[in-house]
Amino acid sequence: MGIAERKLRQKENVRAAILSAACSMAQEEGWQSLSIRKIAEAIEYSVPVIYEHFENKEAILLEISKEGFRELEKKLEQARKRSTDPEEQLKALADAYWNFAFRNPEFYQLMYGLGIPCCGAGKMKTEFTAFSDLMIGAIKAIIKKKKSNPEDACFKYQALWSVLHGLISIVMMRKSDIADGMNKKMMDDVVNAFIKNL
Amino acid sequence: MGIAERKLRQKENVRAAILSAACSMAQEEGWQSLSIRKIAEAIEYSVPVIYEHFENKEAILLEISKEGFRELEKKLEQARKRSTDPEEQLKALADAYWNFAFRNPEFYQLMYGLGIPCCGAGKMKTEFTAFSDLMIGAIKAIIKKKKSNPEDACFKYQALWSVLHGLISIVMMRKSDIADGMNKKMMDDVVNAFIKNL
DNA sequence: ATAATTTTGCTAACAGTGTTAGGAAAAAGA
DNA sequence: TCTTTTTCCTAACACTGTTAGCAAAATTAT
């Protein structure tokens, strides 16, 4: 009897519809404006049906997040295959990583827990400037001492800032998902290597 | 007549109480569980009073975020002053930056828009492993080709990951607050420099 | 001191959120 | 055909941010 199978298939369809609706809604309006009720309306079912497929909203987002990781991995795998030279491979990997992030910003934000509603976009220029001045000052002094190219100061600062913030935010948001190794000692090593290379 | 001044002072007190209550509540339970009603209860006023001091919830968070930047800048300034050698200064700056982030995680999260409720902590190990395998593979191959120290592969991978994610998330969340310069071209430069130093 | 006016701060509501209890209708099996 | 199971909805609960409208208190003017 194929009845049970048809039912299972239908159930699977509803589940897929939930994820698909959540995805496209997030892509259009961002995660903040995604609600269970809107999903229910989109899939033309009532709200409790959603809870038959997912324990709660977080479970839906978790699933989509995992889908994001799978998609990213696929892109990275494709990129790696484009060359046999490891240097080219690494460049292609970084390239694919960047492209994935900015072609699927909603996915990326979900995957790394980015996106508290209120970060005051456009209203923090002075704050960031004050911070960059401090860092660039020290970097320029080191460059001068080493007689390296002073033009690089700004670029070097941005690289250092990125690595600091990246490391911190990965450890802060994903501590329980990553290997130990990533910690303060690692940051010290990175900073030392950075200085050595100025 | 000091009446007007007293009133102004009282009003300022309420405003400060709002910010203080919001801060300590966030530190205890995180930003997600902070609500206007809870703030109102904490300062022993009714809800609409809060809206006489702040346009909306976002304005409160924005203010606290700015306070965070000021605090961070203060710590960085102190760190810089501890030495006259620029290399020591830069190390101290990075150190202070890290410490600020992990001593005030709520602040840091607010400042960089970290912290969507549902990032599925602890449930993404396999996903991250798949990603790291790809990157470490390429890195190890380059190291082998260059006959560098193979022990460094893991550390190098973490550094590259950090800088990629840091750069992306800064650009993604704070594009309108930072100087241009930070873009894909910059990432390419960073990756090239990284490869050169393997 | 009394009356008018402003300021202050409240209650109560609106529209939205995630989540769940309980029951009606439809489908399947006996 | 009757019983049982599955499916799915309405309605509610306890929250959320936000605001309209009103009562009481404080200030100012008469």
Coordinates of C-alpha atoms (C1' of nucleotides) in Angstrom, one line a residue:
Chain A
M1 CA 0.0 0.0 0.0
G2 CA 1.5 3.3 -1.1
I3 CA -0.7 5.4 1.1
A4 CA 1.7 5.6 3.9
E5 CA 4.4 6.5 1.5
R6 CA 2.3 9.2 -0.2
K7 CA 1.6 10.7 3.2
L8 CA 5.3 10.6 4.1
R9 CA 6.0 12.3 0.8
Q10 CA 3.4 15.0 1.5
K11 CA 4.7 15.6 5.0
E12 CA 8.2 16.0 3.5
N13 CA 6.8 18.5 1.0
V14 CA 5.3 20.6 3.8
R15 CA 8.6 20.5 5.7
A16 CA 10.4 21.6 2.5
A17 CA 7.9 24.3 1.9
I18 CA 8.4 25.7 5.4
L19 CA 12.2 25.8 4.9
S20 CA 11.8 27.3 1.4
A21 CA 9.3 29.9 2.5
A22 CA 11.6 30.9 5.5
C23 CA 14.6 31.1 3.1
S24 CA 13.0 33.3 0.5
M25 CA 11.3 35.5 3.1
A26 CA 14.7 36.0 4.9
Q27 CA 16.4 36.9 1.6
E28 CA 13.8 39.5 0.9
E29 CA 13.3 41.1 4.2
G30 CA 16.0 39.8 6.6
W31 CA 15.8 37.4 9.5
Q32 CA 14.4 39.9 11.9
S33 CA 11.1 40.1 10.0
L34 CA 10.6 36.4 9.7
S35 CA 7.8 35.1 11.8
I36 CA 6.1 31.7 12.2
R37 CA 2.8 33.3 11.2
K38 CA 4.2 34.7 8.0
I39 CA 5.6 31.3 7.1
A40 CA 2.3 29.7 7.9
E41 CA 0.5 32.1 5.6
A42 CA 3.1 31.6 2.8
I43 CA 2.7 27.8 2.9
E44 CA -1.1 28.1 3.3
Y45 CA -1.3 26.1 6.5
S46 CA -2.2 27.2 10.0
V47 CA 0.5 28.0 12.5
P48 CA 0.5 24.7 14.6
V49 CA 1.3 22.7 11.4
I50 CA 4.7 24.2 11.5
Y51 CA 5.3 22.9 15.0
E52 CA 4.6 19.4 13.8
H53 CA 7.7 19.6 11.7
F54 CA 9.9 21.7 13.8
E55 CA 10.2 22.0 17.6
N56 CA 10.4 25.7 17.4
K57 CA 11.6 28.7 15.4
E58 CA 15.2 28.1 16.3
A59 CA 15.1 24.6 14.9
I60 CA 14.0 26.0 11.5
L61 CA 16.8 28.5 11.5
L62 CA 19.3 25.8 12.6
E63 CA 18.2 23.7 9.7
I64 CA 18.6 26.6 7.2
S65 CA 22.0 27.4 8.8
K66 CA 23.2 23.9 8.1
E67 CA 21.9 24.1 4.6
G68 CA 24.0 27.2 4.3
F69 CA 27.1 25.4 5.5
R70 CA 26.4 22.6 3.0
E71 CA 26.0 25.2 0.2
L72 CA 29.2 26.9 1.2
E73 CA 31.1 23.6 1.3
K74 CA 29.9 22.8 -2.2
K75 CA 31.1 26.2 -3.5
L76 CA 34.4 25.7 -1.8
E77 CA 34.8 22.2 -3.2
Q78 CA 34.0 23.5 -6.7
A79 CA 36.6 26.3 -6.3
R80 CA 39.3 23.9 -5.1
K81 CA 38.8 21.7 -8.2
R82 CA 39.5 24.5 -10.5
S83 CA 43.2 24.1 -10.1
T84 CA 45.8 21.6 -8.9
D85 CA 48.3 24.2 -7.7
P86 CA 47.7 24.6 -4.0
E87 CA 48.4 28.3 -4.1
E88 CA 45.8 28.8 -6.7
Q89 CA 43.5 26.6 -4.8
L90 CA 43.8 28.6 -1.7
K91 CA 43.1 31.8 -3.6
A92 CA 40.1 30.3 -5.2
L93 CA 38.9 29.1 -1.8
A94 CA 39.1 32.5 -0.3
D95 CA 37.5 34.0 -3.4
A96 CA 34.6 31.5 -3.2
Y97 CA 34.2 32.2 0.5
W98 CA 33.9 35.9 0.0
N99 CA 31.5 35.5 -2.9
F100 CA 29.3 33.1 -0.9
A101 CA 29.1 35.6 1.9
F102 CA 28.0 38.5 -0.2
R103 CA 25.8 36.6 -2.6
N104 CA 24.0 35.0 0.3
P105 CA 24.3 37.6 3.1
E106 CA 21.3 36.3 4.9
F107 CA 22.8 32.8 5.0
Y108 CA 26.1 34.1 6.2
Q109 CA 24.6 36.2 8.9
L110 CA 22.6 33.2 10.2
M111 CA 25.6 30.9 10.1
Y112 CA 27.8 33.3 12.2
G113 CA 25.1 34.8 14.4
L114 CA 25.4 38.2 12.8
G115 CA 22.7 40.7 12.9
I116 CA 21.3 42.1 16.1
P117 CA 18.6 44.6 14.8
C118 CA 20.1 47.7 16.0
C119 CA 23.7 48.3 15.3
G120 CA 23.2 51.9 14.3
A121 CA 24.5 51.7 10.8
G122 CA 26.1 54.9 9.6
K123 CA 26.1 56.4 13.0
M124 CA 29.5 55.1 14.2
K125 CA 32.0 56.7 11.9
T126 CA 33.6 58.8 14.6
E127 CA 33.9 55.9 17.0
F128 CA 35.6 53.7 14.4
T129 CA 37.9 56.5 13.4
A130 CA 39.1 57.0 16.9
F131 CA 39.9 53.3 17.1
S132 CA 41.7 53.2 13.8
D133 CA 43.8 56.3 14.6
L134 CA 45.2 54.5 17.6
M135 CA 46.1 51.4 15.7
I136 CA 47.4 53.1 12.6
G137 CA 49.6 55.3 14.8
A138 CA 51.4 52.4 16.3
I139 CA 51.7 50.6 12.9
K140 CA 53.1 53.7 11.2
A141 CA 55.8 54.0 14.0
I142 CA 56.8 50.4 13.5
I143 CA 56.9 50.8 9.7
K144 CA 59.1 53.9 10.1
K145 CA 61.5 52.1 12.5
K146 CA 61.8 49.2 10.0
K147 CA 62.0 51.6 7.0
S148 CA 59.2 49.7 5.2
N149 CA 56.7 51.2 2.9
P150 CA 54.6 53.8 4.8
E151 CA 51.8 53.5 2.2
D152 CA 50.9 50.1 3.6
A153 CA 49.9 51.4 7.0
C154 CA 46.2 51.6 6.3
F155 CA 46.0 48.3 4.6
K156 CA 48.0 46.6 7.4
Y157 CA 45.7 48.1 10.0
Q158 CA 42.6 46.8 8.2
A159 CA 44.1 43.4 8.0
L160 CA 45.0 43.4 11.7
W161 CA 41.6 44.7 12.7
S162 CA 39.9 42.0 10.6
V163 CA 41.9 39.2 12.1
L164 CA 41.3 40.4 15.6
H165 CA 37.6 40.9 15.1
G166 CA 37.3 37.6 13.2
L167 CA 39.0 35.6 15.8
I168 CA 37.1 37.2 18.6
S169 CA 33.7 36.8 17.0
I170 CA 34.3 33.2 16.0
V171 CA 35.5 32.3 19.5
M172 CA 32.7 34.3 21.1
M173 CA 29.8 33.0 19.0
R174 CA 31.1 29.6 18.1
K175 CA 33.2 28.5 20.9
S176 CA 31.4 25.2 21.3
D177 CA 31.7 24.3 17.6
I178 CA 35.4 24.8 17.0
A179 CA 38.6 23.1 18.1
D180 CA 40.3 24.5 21.2
G181 CA 43.5 26.1 19.7
M182 CA 41.6 29.3 18.9
N183 CA 42.3 31.4 21.9
K184 CA 44.2 34.3 23.3
K185 CA 47.5 32.6 22.8
M186 CA 46.7 32.2 19.2
M187 CA 45.9 35.9 18.9
D188 CA 49.3 36.7 20.5
D189 CA 51.0 34.6 17.9
V190 CA 49.1 36.2 15.1
V191 CA 50.0 39.7 16.4
N192 CA 53.6 38.8 16.7
A193 CA 53.7 37.4 13.2
F194 CA 52.0 40.5 12.0
I195 CA 54.6 42.8 13.6
K196 CA 57.4 40.7 12.2
N197 CA 56.0 41.1 8.7
L198 CA 55.5 44.9 8.8
Chain B
M1 CA 15.2 79.7 40.3
G2 CA 16.8 76.3 40.5
I3 CA 13.5 74.5 39.9
A4 CA 14.1 74.1 36.2
E5 CA 17.6 72.9 36.8
R6 CA 16.4 70.4 39.4
K7 CA 13.9 69.1 36.9
L8 CA 16.5 68.8 34.3
R9 CA 18.7 67.0 36.7
Q10 CA 15.9 64.6 37.6
K11 CA 15.2 64.0 34.0
E12 CA 18.8 63.3 33.4
N13 CA 18.8 60.9 36.3
V14 CA 15.9 58.9 34.8
R15 CA 17.7 58.8 31.5
A16 CA 20.8 57.5 33.1
A17 CA 18.7 55.0 35.1
I18 CA 17.3 53.6 31.8
L19 CA 20.7 53.1 30.3
S20 CA 22.1 51.6 33.5
A21 CA 19.2 49.2 33.9
A22 CA 19.4 48.2 30.2
C23 CA 23.2 47.6 30.6
S24 CA 23.0 45.5 33.7
M25 CA 20.1 43.5 32.4
A26 CA 21.9 42.8 29.2
Q27 CA 25.0 41.7 31.1
E28 CA 23.0 39.3 33.2
E29 CA 20.7 37.8 30.6
G30 CA 21.8 39.0 27.2
W31 CA 20.4 41.5 24.8
Q32 CA 17.7 39.2 23.5
S33 CA 15.9 39.1 26.8
L34 CA 16.0 42.8 27.3
S35 CA 12.6 44.5 27.0
I36 CA 11.2 48.0 27.5
R37 CA 8.8 46.7 30.0
K38 CA 11.5 45.1 32.1
I39 CA 13.5 48.4 32.0
A40 CA 10.4 50.2 33.1
E41 CA 9.9 47.9 36.0
A42 CA 13.6 48.2 37.0
I43 CA 13.5 52.0 37.1
E44 CA 10.1 51.9 38.8
Y45 CA 8.4 54.0 36.1
S46 CA 5.7 53.1 33.7
V47 CA 6.6 52.2 30.1
P48 CA 5.8 55.5 28.3
V49 CA 8.3 57.4 30.4
I50 CA 11.0 55.6 28.6
Y51 CA 9.7 56.9 25.3
E52 CA 10.1 60.5 26.7
H53 CA 13.8 59.9 26.8
F54 CA 14.4 57.7 23.8
E55 CA 12.7 57.5 20.5
N56 CA 12.6 53.7 20.6
K57 CA 14.4 50.7 21.8
E58 CA 17.0 51.0 19.1
A59 CA 18.0 54.4 20.3
I60 CA 18.7 53.0 23.7
L61 CA 20.9 50.2 22.3
L62 CA 22.6 52.7 20.0
E63 CA 23.5 54.9 23.0
I64 CA 24.9 51.9 24.9
S65 CA 26.8 50.8 21.8
K66 CA 28.5 54.2 21.7
E67 CA 29.2 54.0 25.4
G68 CA 30.9 50.7 24.5
F69 CA 33.1 52.3 21.9
R70 CA 34.1 55.0 24.3
E71 CA 35.0 52.4 26.9
L72 CA 37.0 50.4 24.4
E73 CA 38.8 53.5 23.3
K74 CA 39.7 54.3 26.9
K75 CA 41.1 50.9 27.4
L76 CA 43.1 51.1 24.2
E77 CA 44.4 54.5 25.1
Q78 CA 45.5 53.2 28.5
A79 CA 47.2 50.2 26.9
R80 CA 49.1 52.4 24.4
K81 CA 50.5 54.6 27.2
R82 CA 52.1 51.6 28.9
S83 CA 55.0 51.7 26.6
T84 CA 56.8 54.0 24.2
D85 CA 58.0 51.2 21.9
P86 CA 55.5 50.9 19.0
E87 CA 55.8 47.1 18.8
E88 CA 55.0 46.8 22.5
Q89 CA 52.2 49.3 22.0
L90 CA 50.6 47.3 19.2
K91 CA 50.8 44.2 21.3
A92 CA 49.2 46.0 24.2
L93 CA 46.5 47.3 21.9
A94 CA 45.6 43.9 20.6
D95 CA 45.7 42.6 24.2
A96 CA 43.4 45.3 25.4
Y97 CA 41.1 44.8 22.5
W98 CA 40.8 41.1 23.2
N99 CA 40.3 41.6 26.9
F100 CA 37.6 44.2 26.4
A101 CA 35.7 41.9 24.1
F102 CA 35.7 39.0 26.6
R103 CA 35.2 41.0 29.7
N104 CA 32.3 42.8 28.2
P105 CA 30.9 40.3 25.7
E106 CA 27.5 41.9 25.7
F107 CA 29.0 45.3 24.8
Y108 CA 31.1 43.7 22.1
Q109 CA 28.2 41.9 20.6
L110 CA 26.1 45.0 20.5
M111 CA 28.9 47.0 18.9
Y112 CA 29.4 44.5 16.1
G113 CA 25.8 43.3 15.6
L114 CA 26.7 39.9 16.9
G115 CA 24.1 37.6 18.3
I116 CA 21.1 36.4 16.4
P117 CA 19.3 34.2 19.0
C118 CA 19.6 30.9 17.2
C119 CA 23.0 30.1 16.0
G120 CA 22.8 26.5 17.1
A121 CA 25.7 26.5 19.5
G122 CA 27.4 23.1 19.7
K123 CA 25.5 21.7 16.8
M124 CA 27.8 22.7 14.0
K125 CA 31.0 20.8 14.7
T126 CA 30.8 18.6 11.6
E127 CA 30.0 21.6 9.3
F128 CA 33.0 23.5 10.6
T129 CA 35.2 20.5 10.3
A130 CA 34.3 20.0 6.6
F131 CA 35.3 23.6 6.0
S132 CA 38.5 23.4 7.9
D133 CA 39.6 20.2 6.1
L134 CA 39.4 21.9 2.7
M135 CA 41.4 24.9 3.8
I136 CA 44.0 23.0 5.8
G137 CA 44.5 20.7 2.8
A138 CA 45.5 23.5 0.5
I139 CA 47.6 25.1 3.2
K140 CA 49.5 21.9 4.0
A141 CA 50.2 21.4 0.3
I142 CA 51.7 24.9 0.0
I143 CA 53.8 24.3 3.2
K144 CA 55.1 21.1 1.7
K145 CA 56.0 22.7 -1.5
K146 CA 57.8 25.5 0.3
K147 CA 59.4 23.1 2.8
S148 CA 58.1 25.2 5.7
N149 CA 57.1 23.8 9.1
P150 CA 54.1 21.5 8.7
E151 CA 53.1 21.9 12.3
D152 CA 52.0 25.5 11.5
A153 CA 49.2 24.4 9.2
C154 CA 46.5 24.4 11.8
F155 CA 47.5 27.7 13.2
K156 CA 47.8 29.3 9.8
Y157 CA 44.4 28.0 8.8
Q158 CA 42.8 29.6 11.9
A159 CA 44.5 32.9 11.2
L160 CA 43.3 32.9 7.6
W161 CA 39.8 31.9 8.6
S162 CA 39.8 34.7 11.2
V163 CA 40.9 37.4 8.8
L164 CA 38.4 36.3 6.2
H165 CA 35.5 36.2 8.5
G166 CA 36.5 39.3 10.3
L167 CA 36.8 41.3 7.1
I168 CA 33.6 40.0 5.7
S169 CA 31.6 40.6 8.9
I170 CA 32.9 44.1 9.3
V171 CA 32.1 45.0 5.7
M172 CA 28.8 43.3 5.9
M173 CA 27.6 44.8 9.2
R174 CA 29.4 48.1 9.2
K175 CA 29.9 49.1 5.6
S176 CA 28.4 52.5 6.2
D177 CA 30.7 53.2 9.1
I178 CA 34.1 52.4 7.7
A179 CA 36.3 53.8 5.0
D180 CA 36.1 52.3 1.6
G181 CA 39.4 50.4 1.1
M182 CA 38.0 47.4 2.9
N183 CA 36.7 45.3 0.0
K184 CA 37.3 42.3 -2.1
K185 CA 40.5 43.7 -3.4
M186 CA 41.8 44.0 0.1
M187 CA 41.0 40.4 0.8
D188 CA 42.9 39.3 -2.3
D189 CA 45.9 41.3 -1.1
V190 CA 45.6 39.7 2.4
V191 CA 45.4 36.2 0.9
N192 CA 48.4 36.8 -1.3
A193 CA 50.5 38.1 1.6
F194 CA 49.3 35.1 3.6
I195 CA 50.5 32.7 0.9
K196 CA 53.8 34.5 0.6
N197 CA 54.4 34.0 4.3
L198 CA 53.6 30.3 4.5
Chain C
dA1 C1' -5.5 81.8 48.2
dT2 C1' -7.6 80.5 44.2
dA3 C1' -7.9 79.6 39.2
dA4 C1' -5.6 78.4 34.9
dT5 C1' -2.0 76.1 32.7
dT6 C1' 1.6 73.3 32.1
dT7 C1' 4.1 69.2 33.1
dT8 C1' 4.3 64.5 34.5
dG9 C1' 3.3 59.8 34.4
dC10 C1' -0.2 56.6 34.3
dT11 C1' -3.7 53.0 32.3
dA12 C1' -5.1 50.7 28.5
dA13 C1' -5.0 49.6 24.1
dC14 C1' -3.1 48.1 19.3
dA15 C1' -0.6 45.2 16.5
dG16 C1' 2.6 42.1 16.5
dT17 C1' 5.6 37.9 18.3
dG18 C1' 6.4 32.4 19.7
dT19 C1' 4.0 28.7 21.5
dT20 C1' 0.3 25.4 22.8
dA21 C1' -4.2 23.3 24.4
dG22 C1' -8.3 21.3 22.7
dG23 C1' -11.5 20.2 19.5
dA24 C1' -13.6 19.5 14.7
dA25 C1' -13.2 17.4 10.4
dA26 C1' -11.3 14.2 7.3
dA27 C1' -9.1 9.8 6.2
dA28 C1' -8.1 5.1 7.2
dG29 C1' -9.0 0.6 9.0
dA30 C1' -12.2 -2.9 11.1
Chain D
dT1 C1' -21.0 1.2 8.6
dC2 C1' -18.7 2.1 12.7
dT3 C1' -14.4 3.1 15.1
dT4 C1' -10.1 4.8 15.4
dT5 C1' -6.5 7.4 14.0
dT6 C1' -4.5 11.2 11.7
dT7 C1' -4.7 15.9 10.2
dC8 C1' -5.3 20.5 10.9
dC9 C1' -7.6 24.6 12.6
dT10 C1' -9.5 28.1 16.0
dA11 C1' -8.5 30.3 20.0
dA12 C1' -6.0 31.3 23.6
dC13 C1' -1.7 32.7 26.7
dA14 C1' 2.1 35.3 27.7
dC15 C1' 5.0 38.0 25.8
dT16 C1' 7.0 42.1 22.7
dG17 C1' 7.4 47.5 21.0
dT18 C1' 4.8 51.5 20.7
dT19 C1' 1.2 55.1 21.3
dA20 C1' -3.3 57.5 22.4
dG21 C1' -5.7 59.7 25.9
dC22 C1' -6.5 61.0 30.4
dA23 C1' -5.9 61.9 35.5
dA24 C1' -3.1 63.9 39.0
dA25 C1' 0.4 66.8 40.4
dA26 C1' 3.2 70.8 40.1
dT27 C1' 3.9 75.2 38.6
dT28 C1' 2.5 79.9 37.2
dA29 C1' -0.8 83.7 36.9
dT30 C1' -4.5 86.3 38.9

